[in-house]
Every structure is written in structure tokens, then in C-alpha cells.
Short mmCIF file of C-alpha atoms in Angstrom, two decimals:
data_model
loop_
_atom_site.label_atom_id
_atom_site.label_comp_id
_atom_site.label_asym_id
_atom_site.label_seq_id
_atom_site.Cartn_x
_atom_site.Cartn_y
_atom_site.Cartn_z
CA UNK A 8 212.46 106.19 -34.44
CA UNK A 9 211.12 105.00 -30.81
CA UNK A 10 209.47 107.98 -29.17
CA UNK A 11 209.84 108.27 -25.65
CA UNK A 12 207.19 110.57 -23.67
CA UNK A 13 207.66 112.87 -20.46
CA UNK A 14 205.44 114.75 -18.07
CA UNK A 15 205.94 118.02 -16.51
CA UNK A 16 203.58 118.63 -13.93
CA UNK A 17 203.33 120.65 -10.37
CA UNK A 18 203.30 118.94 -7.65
CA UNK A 19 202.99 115.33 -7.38
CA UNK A 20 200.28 113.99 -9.16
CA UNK A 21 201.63 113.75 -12.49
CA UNK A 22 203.73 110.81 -10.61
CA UNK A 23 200.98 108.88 -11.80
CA UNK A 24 202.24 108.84 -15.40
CA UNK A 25 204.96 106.81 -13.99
CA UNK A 26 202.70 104.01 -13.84
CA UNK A 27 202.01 103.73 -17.63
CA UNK A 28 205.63 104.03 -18.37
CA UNK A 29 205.75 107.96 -18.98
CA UNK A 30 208.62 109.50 -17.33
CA UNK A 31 207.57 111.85 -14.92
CA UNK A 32 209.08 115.34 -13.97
CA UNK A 33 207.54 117.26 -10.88
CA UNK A 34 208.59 121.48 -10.44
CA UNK A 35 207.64 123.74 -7.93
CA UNK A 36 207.43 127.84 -7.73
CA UNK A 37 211.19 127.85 -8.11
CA UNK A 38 212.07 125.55 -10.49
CA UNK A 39 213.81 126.32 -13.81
CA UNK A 40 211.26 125.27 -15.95
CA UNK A 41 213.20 126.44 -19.30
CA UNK A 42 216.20 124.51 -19.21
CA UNK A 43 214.44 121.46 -17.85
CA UNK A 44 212.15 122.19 -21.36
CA UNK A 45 215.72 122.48 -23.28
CA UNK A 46 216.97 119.25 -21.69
CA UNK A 47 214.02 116.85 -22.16
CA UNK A 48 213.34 117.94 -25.75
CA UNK A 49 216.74 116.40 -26.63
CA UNK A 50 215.63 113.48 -25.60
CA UNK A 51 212.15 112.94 -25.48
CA UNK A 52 209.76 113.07 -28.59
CA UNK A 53 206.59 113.76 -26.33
CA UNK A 54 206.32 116.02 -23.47
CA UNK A 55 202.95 117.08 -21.87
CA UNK A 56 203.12 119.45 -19.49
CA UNK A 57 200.34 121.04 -17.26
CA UNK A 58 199.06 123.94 -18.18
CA UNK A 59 199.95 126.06 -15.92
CA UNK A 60 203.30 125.73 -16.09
CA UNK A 61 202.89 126.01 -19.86
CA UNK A 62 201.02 129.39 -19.53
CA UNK A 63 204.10 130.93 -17.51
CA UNK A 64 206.89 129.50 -20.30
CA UNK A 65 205.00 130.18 -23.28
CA UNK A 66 207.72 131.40 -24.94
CA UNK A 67 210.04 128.39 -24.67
CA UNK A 68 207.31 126.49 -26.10
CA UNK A 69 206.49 128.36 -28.93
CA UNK A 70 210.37 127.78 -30.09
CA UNK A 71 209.49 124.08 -30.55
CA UNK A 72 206.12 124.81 -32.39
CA UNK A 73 208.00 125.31 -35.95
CA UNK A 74 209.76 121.71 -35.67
CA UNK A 75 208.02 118.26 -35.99
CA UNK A 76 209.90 116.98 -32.61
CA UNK A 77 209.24 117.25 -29.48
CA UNK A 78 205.92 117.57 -29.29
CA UNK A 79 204.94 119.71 -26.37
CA UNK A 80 201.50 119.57 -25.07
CA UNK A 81 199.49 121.36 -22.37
CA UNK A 82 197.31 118.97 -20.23
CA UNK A 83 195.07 120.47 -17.08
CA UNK A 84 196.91 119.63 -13.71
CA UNK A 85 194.21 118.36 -10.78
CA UNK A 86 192.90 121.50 -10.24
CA UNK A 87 191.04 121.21 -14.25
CA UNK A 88 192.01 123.20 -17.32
CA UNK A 89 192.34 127.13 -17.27
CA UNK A 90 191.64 126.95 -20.86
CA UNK A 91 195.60 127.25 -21.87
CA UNK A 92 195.05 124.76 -24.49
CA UNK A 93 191.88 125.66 -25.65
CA UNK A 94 193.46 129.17 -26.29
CA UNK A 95 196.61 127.91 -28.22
CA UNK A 96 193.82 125.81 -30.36
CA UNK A 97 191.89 129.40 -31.14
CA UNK A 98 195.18 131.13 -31.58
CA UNK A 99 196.44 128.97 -34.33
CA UNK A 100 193.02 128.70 -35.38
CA UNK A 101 193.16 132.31 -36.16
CA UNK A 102 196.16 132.64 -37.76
CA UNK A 103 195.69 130.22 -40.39
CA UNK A 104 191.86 131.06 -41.19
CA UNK A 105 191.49 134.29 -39.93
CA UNK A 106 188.11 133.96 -38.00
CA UNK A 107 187.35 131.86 -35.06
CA UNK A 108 185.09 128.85 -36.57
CA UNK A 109 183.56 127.86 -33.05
CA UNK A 110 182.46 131.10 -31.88
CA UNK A 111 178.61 130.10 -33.22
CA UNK A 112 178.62 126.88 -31.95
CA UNK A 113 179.65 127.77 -28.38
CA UNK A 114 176.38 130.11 -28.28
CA UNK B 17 203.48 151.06 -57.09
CA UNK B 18 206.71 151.23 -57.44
CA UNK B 19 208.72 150.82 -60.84
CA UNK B 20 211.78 148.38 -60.98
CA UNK B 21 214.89 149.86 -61.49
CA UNK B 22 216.00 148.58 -65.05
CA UNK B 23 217.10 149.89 -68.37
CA UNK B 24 214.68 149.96 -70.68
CA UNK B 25 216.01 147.97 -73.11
CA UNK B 26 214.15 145.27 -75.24
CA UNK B 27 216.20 142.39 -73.65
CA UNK B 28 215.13 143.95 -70.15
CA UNK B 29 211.59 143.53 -71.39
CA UNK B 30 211.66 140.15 -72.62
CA UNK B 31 213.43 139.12 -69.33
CA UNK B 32 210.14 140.96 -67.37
CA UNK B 33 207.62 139.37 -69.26
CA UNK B 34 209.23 136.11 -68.14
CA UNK B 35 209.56 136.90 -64.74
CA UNK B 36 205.96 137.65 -65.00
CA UNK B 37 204.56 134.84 -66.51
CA UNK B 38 206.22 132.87 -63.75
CA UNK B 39 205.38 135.14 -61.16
CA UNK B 40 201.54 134.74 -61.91
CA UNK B 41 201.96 130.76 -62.40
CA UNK B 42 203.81 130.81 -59.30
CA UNK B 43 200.96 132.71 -57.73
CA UNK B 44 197.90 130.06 -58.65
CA UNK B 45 199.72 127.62 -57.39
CA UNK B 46 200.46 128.96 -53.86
CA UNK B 47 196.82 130.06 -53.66
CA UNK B 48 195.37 126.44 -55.05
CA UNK B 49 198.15 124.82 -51.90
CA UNK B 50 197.23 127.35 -49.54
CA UNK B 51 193.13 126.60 -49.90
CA UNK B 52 193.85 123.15 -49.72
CA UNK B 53 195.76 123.98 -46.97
CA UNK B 54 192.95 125.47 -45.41
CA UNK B 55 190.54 123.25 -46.11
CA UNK B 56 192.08 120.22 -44.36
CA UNK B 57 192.97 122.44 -41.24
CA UNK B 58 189.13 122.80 -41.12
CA UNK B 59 188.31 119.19 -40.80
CA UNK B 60 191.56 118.40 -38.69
CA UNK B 61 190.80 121.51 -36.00
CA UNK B 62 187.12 120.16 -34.94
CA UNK B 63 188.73 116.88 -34.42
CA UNK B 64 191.40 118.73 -32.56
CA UNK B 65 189.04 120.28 -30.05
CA UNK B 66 186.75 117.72 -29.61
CA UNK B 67 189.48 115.71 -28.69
CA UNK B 68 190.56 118.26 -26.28
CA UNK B 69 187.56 118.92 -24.53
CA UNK B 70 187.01 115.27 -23.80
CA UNK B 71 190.76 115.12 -22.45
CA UNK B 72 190.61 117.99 -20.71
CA UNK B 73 187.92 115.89 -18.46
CA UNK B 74 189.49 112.64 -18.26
CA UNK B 75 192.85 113.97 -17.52
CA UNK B 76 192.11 116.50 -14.40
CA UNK B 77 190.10 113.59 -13.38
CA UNK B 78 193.27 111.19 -13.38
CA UNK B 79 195.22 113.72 -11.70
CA UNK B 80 192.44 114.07 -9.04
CA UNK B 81 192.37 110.57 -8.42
CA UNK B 82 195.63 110.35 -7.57
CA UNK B 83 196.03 113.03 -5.73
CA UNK B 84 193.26 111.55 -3.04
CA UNK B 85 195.60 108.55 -3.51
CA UNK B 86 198.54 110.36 -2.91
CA UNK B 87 196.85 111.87 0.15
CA UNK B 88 197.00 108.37 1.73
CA UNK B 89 200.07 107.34 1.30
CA UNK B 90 203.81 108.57 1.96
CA UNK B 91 205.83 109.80 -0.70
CA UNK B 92 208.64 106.96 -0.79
CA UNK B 93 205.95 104.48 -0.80
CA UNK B 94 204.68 105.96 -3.82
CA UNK B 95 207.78 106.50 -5.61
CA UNK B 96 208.22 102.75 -5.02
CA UNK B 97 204.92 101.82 -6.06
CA UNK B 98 205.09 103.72 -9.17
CA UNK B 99 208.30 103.28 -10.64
CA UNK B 100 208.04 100.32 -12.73
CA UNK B 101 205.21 100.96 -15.08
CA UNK B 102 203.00 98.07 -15.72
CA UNK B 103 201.88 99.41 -18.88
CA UNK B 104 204.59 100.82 -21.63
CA UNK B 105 203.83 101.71 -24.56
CA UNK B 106 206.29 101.34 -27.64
CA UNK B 107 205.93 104.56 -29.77
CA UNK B 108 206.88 104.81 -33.27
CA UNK B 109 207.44 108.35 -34.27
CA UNK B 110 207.53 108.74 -38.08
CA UNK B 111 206.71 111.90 -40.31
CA UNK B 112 204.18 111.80 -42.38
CA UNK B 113 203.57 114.30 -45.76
CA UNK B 114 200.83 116.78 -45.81
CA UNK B 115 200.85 119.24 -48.53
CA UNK B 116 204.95 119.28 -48.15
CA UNK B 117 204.99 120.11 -44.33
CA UNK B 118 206.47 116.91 -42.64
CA UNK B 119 203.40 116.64 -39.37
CA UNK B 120 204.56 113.74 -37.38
CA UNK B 121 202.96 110.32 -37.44
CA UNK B 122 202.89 108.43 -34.25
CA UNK B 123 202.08 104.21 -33.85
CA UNK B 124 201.94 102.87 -30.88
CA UNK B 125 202.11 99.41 -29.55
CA UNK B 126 201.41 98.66 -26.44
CA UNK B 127 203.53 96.40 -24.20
CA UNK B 128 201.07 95.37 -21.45
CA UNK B 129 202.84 92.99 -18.85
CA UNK B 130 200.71 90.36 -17.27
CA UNK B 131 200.07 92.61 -14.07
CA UNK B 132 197.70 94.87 -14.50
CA UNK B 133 198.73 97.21 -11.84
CA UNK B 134 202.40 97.88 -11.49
CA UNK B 135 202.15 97.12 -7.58
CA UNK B 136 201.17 94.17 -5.29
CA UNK B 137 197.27 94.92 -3.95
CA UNK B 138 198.53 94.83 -0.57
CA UNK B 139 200.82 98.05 -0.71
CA UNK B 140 198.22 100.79 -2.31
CA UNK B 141 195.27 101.80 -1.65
CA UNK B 142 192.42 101.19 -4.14
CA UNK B 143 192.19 104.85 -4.81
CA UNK B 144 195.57 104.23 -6.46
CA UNK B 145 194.41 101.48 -8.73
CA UNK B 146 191.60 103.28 -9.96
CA UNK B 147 193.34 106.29 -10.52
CA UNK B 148 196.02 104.41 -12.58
CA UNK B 149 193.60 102.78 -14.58
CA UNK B 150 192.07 106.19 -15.20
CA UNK B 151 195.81 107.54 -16.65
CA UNK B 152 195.82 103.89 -18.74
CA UNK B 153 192.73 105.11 -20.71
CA UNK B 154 193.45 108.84 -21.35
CA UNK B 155 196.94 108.31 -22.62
CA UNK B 156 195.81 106.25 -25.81
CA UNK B 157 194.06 109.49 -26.42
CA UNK B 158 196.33 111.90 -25.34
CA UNK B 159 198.93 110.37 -27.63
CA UNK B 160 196.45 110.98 -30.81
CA UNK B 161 195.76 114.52 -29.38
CA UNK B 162 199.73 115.39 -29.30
CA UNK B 163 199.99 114.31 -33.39
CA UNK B 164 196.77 116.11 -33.90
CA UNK B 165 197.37 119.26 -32.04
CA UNK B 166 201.14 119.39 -33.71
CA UNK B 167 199.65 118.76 -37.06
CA UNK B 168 197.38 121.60 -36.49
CA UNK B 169 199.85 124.15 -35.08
CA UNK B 170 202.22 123.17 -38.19
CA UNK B 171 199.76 123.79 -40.73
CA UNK B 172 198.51 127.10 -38.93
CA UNK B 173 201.91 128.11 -39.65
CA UNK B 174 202.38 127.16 -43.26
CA UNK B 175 198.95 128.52 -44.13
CA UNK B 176 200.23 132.17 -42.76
CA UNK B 177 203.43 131.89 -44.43
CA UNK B 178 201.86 130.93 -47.80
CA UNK B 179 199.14 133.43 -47.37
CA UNK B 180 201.57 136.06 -46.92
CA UNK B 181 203.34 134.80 -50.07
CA UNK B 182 200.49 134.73 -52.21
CA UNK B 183 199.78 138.49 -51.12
CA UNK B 184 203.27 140.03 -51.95
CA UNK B 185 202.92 137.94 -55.20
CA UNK B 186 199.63 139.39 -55.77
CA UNK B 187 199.66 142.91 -54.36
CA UNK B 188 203.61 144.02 -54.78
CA UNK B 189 205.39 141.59 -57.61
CA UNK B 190 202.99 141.40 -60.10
CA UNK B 191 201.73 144.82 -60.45
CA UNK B 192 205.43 145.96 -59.99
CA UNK B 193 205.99 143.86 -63.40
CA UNK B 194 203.32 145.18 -65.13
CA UNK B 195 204.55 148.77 -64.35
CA UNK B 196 208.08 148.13 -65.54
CA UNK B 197 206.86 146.40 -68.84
CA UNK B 198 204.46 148.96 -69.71
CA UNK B 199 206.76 151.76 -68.82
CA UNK B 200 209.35 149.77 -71.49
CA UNK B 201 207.24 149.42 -74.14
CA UNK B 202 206.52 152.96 -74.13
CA UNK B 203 210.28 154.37 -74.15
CA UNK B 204 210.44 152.25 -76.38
CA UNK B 205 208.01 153.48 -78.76
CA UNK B 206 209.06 156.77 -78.14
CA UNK B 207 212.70 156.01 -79.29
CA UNK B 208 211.52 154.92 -82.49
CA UNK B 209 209.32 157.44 -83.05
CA UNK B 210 212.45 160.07 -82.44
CA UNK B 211 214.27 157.87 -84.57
CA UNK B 212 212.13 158.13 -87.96
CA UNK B 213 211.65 161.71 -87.08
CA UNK B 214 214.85 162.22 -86.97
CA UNK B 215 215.61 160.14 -90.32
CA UNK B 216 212.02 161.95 -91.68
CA UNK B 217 214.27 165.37 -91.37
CA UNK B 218 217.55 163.87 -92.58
CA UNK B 219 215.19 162.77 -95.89
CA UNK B 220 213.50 165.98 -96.39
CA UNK B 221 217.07 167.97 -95.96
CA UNK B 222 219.04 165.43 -98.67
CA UNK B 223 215.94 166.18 -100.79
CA UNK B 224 215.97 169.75 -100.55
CA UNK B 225 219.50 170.16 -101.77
#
């Protein structure tokens, strides 16, 4: 199967994905972020999507986590990570193990 | 604990004692698959966030980049810039098998043109081209990270749903068993002690005639 990929960013500089042949989608404040979500995942196998835009549709991401495709992945936008990602990591991290494994290392 | 509702009846209790013996068989092996489970989320989650972390820097960098780039230029002239990529990569997206939970697999090949920027020098600023370049590098990675990150999520959630099995197993079905078979085998005990009681009395009463 050929996987196609797809961005979901704020604002415009996630047009730069366009460039390495990753097709780009760009939503503001009002934007309906869930059934642009519903849409792409028919079609694309990969979406990244900044997190946070991710943050405020958890829930419409979490549908997708039980299935092997799409793939949807929180990147930071330009303004850096607010640790979305990081979070889901610990989260999951928890539920299958029951403890968080980094929490010495970080200290 | 709770008995199960059954007659106690000797067919009853062989049909327990096989549900039993399966029951506990069932039980080792969904705790062996759930702590190998667990230990292969334990390599694959430090990769995971390693991974991440050096992402997370790379890719707000990109996106900075650009944005200074952006800053420079109108918007049509970057839509126009941008919309052929120079760089595309050809994605195979496959499953792969790990302990019975189908995590995908993802190849890539890449499909570089001869141009290494999708624009003519003259039209963008070099911001642009370094900023591009940037989003060329982090993607390679970012492509591992999405199989990673899914694998991880997808075991997370087998591991709690096989957890959870091997705890009713443990805690509810098999001592539930246990109960019903011993509270068979003593009924029935105590019907055949009535019984030669009873025929004890019947003995004694023919013999006293």
C-alpha cells in the first residue's frame, strides 16, 4: 500500500511541508478541525498535526489510536512543543506499565 | 467469591474441572504474552522519546525558519514556490506482527529530482532554502517517529487489555471454579453418605424381622 502523508498545522508555516511533497493543510481559530481529521484519515496514512491543535481535538484522535491507519502524530508548531506529545508518550507509558520509567532520569 | 450457579451433579463437575484446567492454562499464557509484551514496550518507549525530544527541536526549528521566510515574501508567491515538492518520498505502508497486534511497518524511498530546491534561486529568499532543507532532514525522522510512536500507543493498549484479562482470570474465574467444584464434591459426598444410611436402616429393619 503507498502511504501518502498530510500536515495540519496553524497558520502558515507548515506550508513548508509542501516542499518535501507532504500535503499541507493550514486552520485557524474557526476551523472545523474534526471533520477535516475524518476526511484526511480516509485518505491519508500519515497525518502530523501541531500540537496545539492536537491538544484541543484530543478526542478525535484518540478514536484512531486503536487502528493501525492513519497514523496521527503531534509535532510542535513554530512557537516549540507544549509538551502534548511528550504527555501522550507518559500517558500510554502508564497504562501499559503502570509507573512512569523516566521520572529518575529527568532528576 | 461467588459460587456458579450449577447442579451439582457429577457431569457438572467433570465439565468444571475442565473449564478449570483451561482456565489456568489459559491464564499462563496471557501472563507469559503480556510480560513479553511489556518487556519490548520498555526497549521500544526510550527509543520513542529520544526520538521525540530530538524532533521536537528540529521541527519547531523548521517551522521557525520558515516562518522568517514567510515573513519576506507574499503569500501567492509562496504558494507558487512551494507547490511542487522537489523531494517526494514513496512510502510503503505494510503491517508488521508483534506479539499478534498488527503495528504498522513503513519503507520509504525517496524520489529526489535533480533540483534540490523545488524553486528557481532567483524567486526565494535564502531563508527559504535553508528552511526547506531543514524540513528535508527532520521528515526521514519524523516518518520513523510516526511507526514508533503508533507501535507504542498499540501495544500500551494490548498490554492493558491483557492485563485486565489475566486479572479476571486470576482473581474472579479461577477461584469461582474452585468454589463450585469443591462445593460439588461435597453434596456429593453427602448424598452418598444419606444414601448408605439410608440402605444401613433398610438392612438393619429386613434383619430385625
Amino acid at each position: 500500500m503507498k502511504g501518502k502523508m498530510a500536515i495540519i498545522g496553524d497558520g502558515d508555516s507548515v506550508l513548508i511541508f509542501k516542499a518535501v511533497g507532504v500535503n499541507a493543510f493550514s486552520v485557524n481559530e474557526n476551523s472545523d478541525v474534526k471533520s477535516l481529521i475524518k476526511d484526511l484519515s480516509k485518505e491519508y496514512q500519515i497525518i502530523f498535526i501541531t500540537d496545539n491543535i492536537a491538544q484541543k481535538n484530543k478526542e478525535i484522535i484518540n478514536e484512531y489510536l486503536a487502528s493501525t491507519y492513519p497514523i496521527i502524530i503531534p509535532v510542535p508548531s513554530k512557537e516549540g512543543s507544549n509538551g502534548f506529545g511528550m504527555e501522550e508518550l507518559k500517558y500510554s507509558m502508564e497504562k501499559a506499565l503502570g509507573i512512569d520509567i523516566f521520572q529518575n532520569e529527568e532528576n | 467469591m461467588a459460587r456458579l450457579n450449577v447442579n451439582p451433579t457429577r457431569m457438572e463437575l467433570n465439565k468444571l474441572k475442565s473449564r478449570l484446567k483451561t482456565a489456568i492454562r489459559g491464564h499462563k499464557l496471557l501472563k507469559d504474552k503480556t510480560d513479553e509484551m511489556i518487556r519490548r514496550f520498555s526497549e521500544i518507549i526510550r527509543e520513542n522519546k529520544t526520538l521525540r525530544e530530538s524532533i521536537e527541536l528540529d521541527i519547531s526549528k523548521a517551522l521557525y525558519q520558515f516562518s522568517i521566510a514567510r515573513s519576506l515574501m507574499s503569500k501567492s508567491q509562496i504558494e507558487l514556490a512551494f507547490s511542487m515538492p522537489s523531494v517526494s518520498f514513496d512510502i510503503d505502508c505494510d503491517t508488521k506482527n508483534v506479539m499478534s497486534i498488527a503495528v504498522p511497518k513503513l519503507t520509504l524511498s525517496e524520489n529526489k529530482s535533480n533540483k534540490s530546491l523545488p524553486y528557481s534561486m532567483a524567486e526565494v529568499t535564502s531563508e527559504a532554502d535553508y528552511s526547506v532543507k531543514l524540513v528535508e532532514k527532520v521528515l526521514l525522522n519524523l516518518i520513523k517517529l510516526a511507526e514508533i510512536e503508533k507501535t507504542t500507543s498499540m501495544l500500551a493498549d494490548e498490554i492493558e487489555k491483557s492485563k485486565r484479562r489475566v486479572n479476571a482470570l486470576e482473581n474472579i474465574l479461577i477461584p469461582d471454579l474452585n468454589e463450585t467444584i469443591k462445593y460439588i464434591s461435597m453434596k456429593l459426598e453427602e448424598n452418598e453418605r444419606g444414601s448408605r444410611t439410608r440402605l444401613m436402616k433398610v438392612k438393619s429393619m429386613i434383619a430385625g424381622r
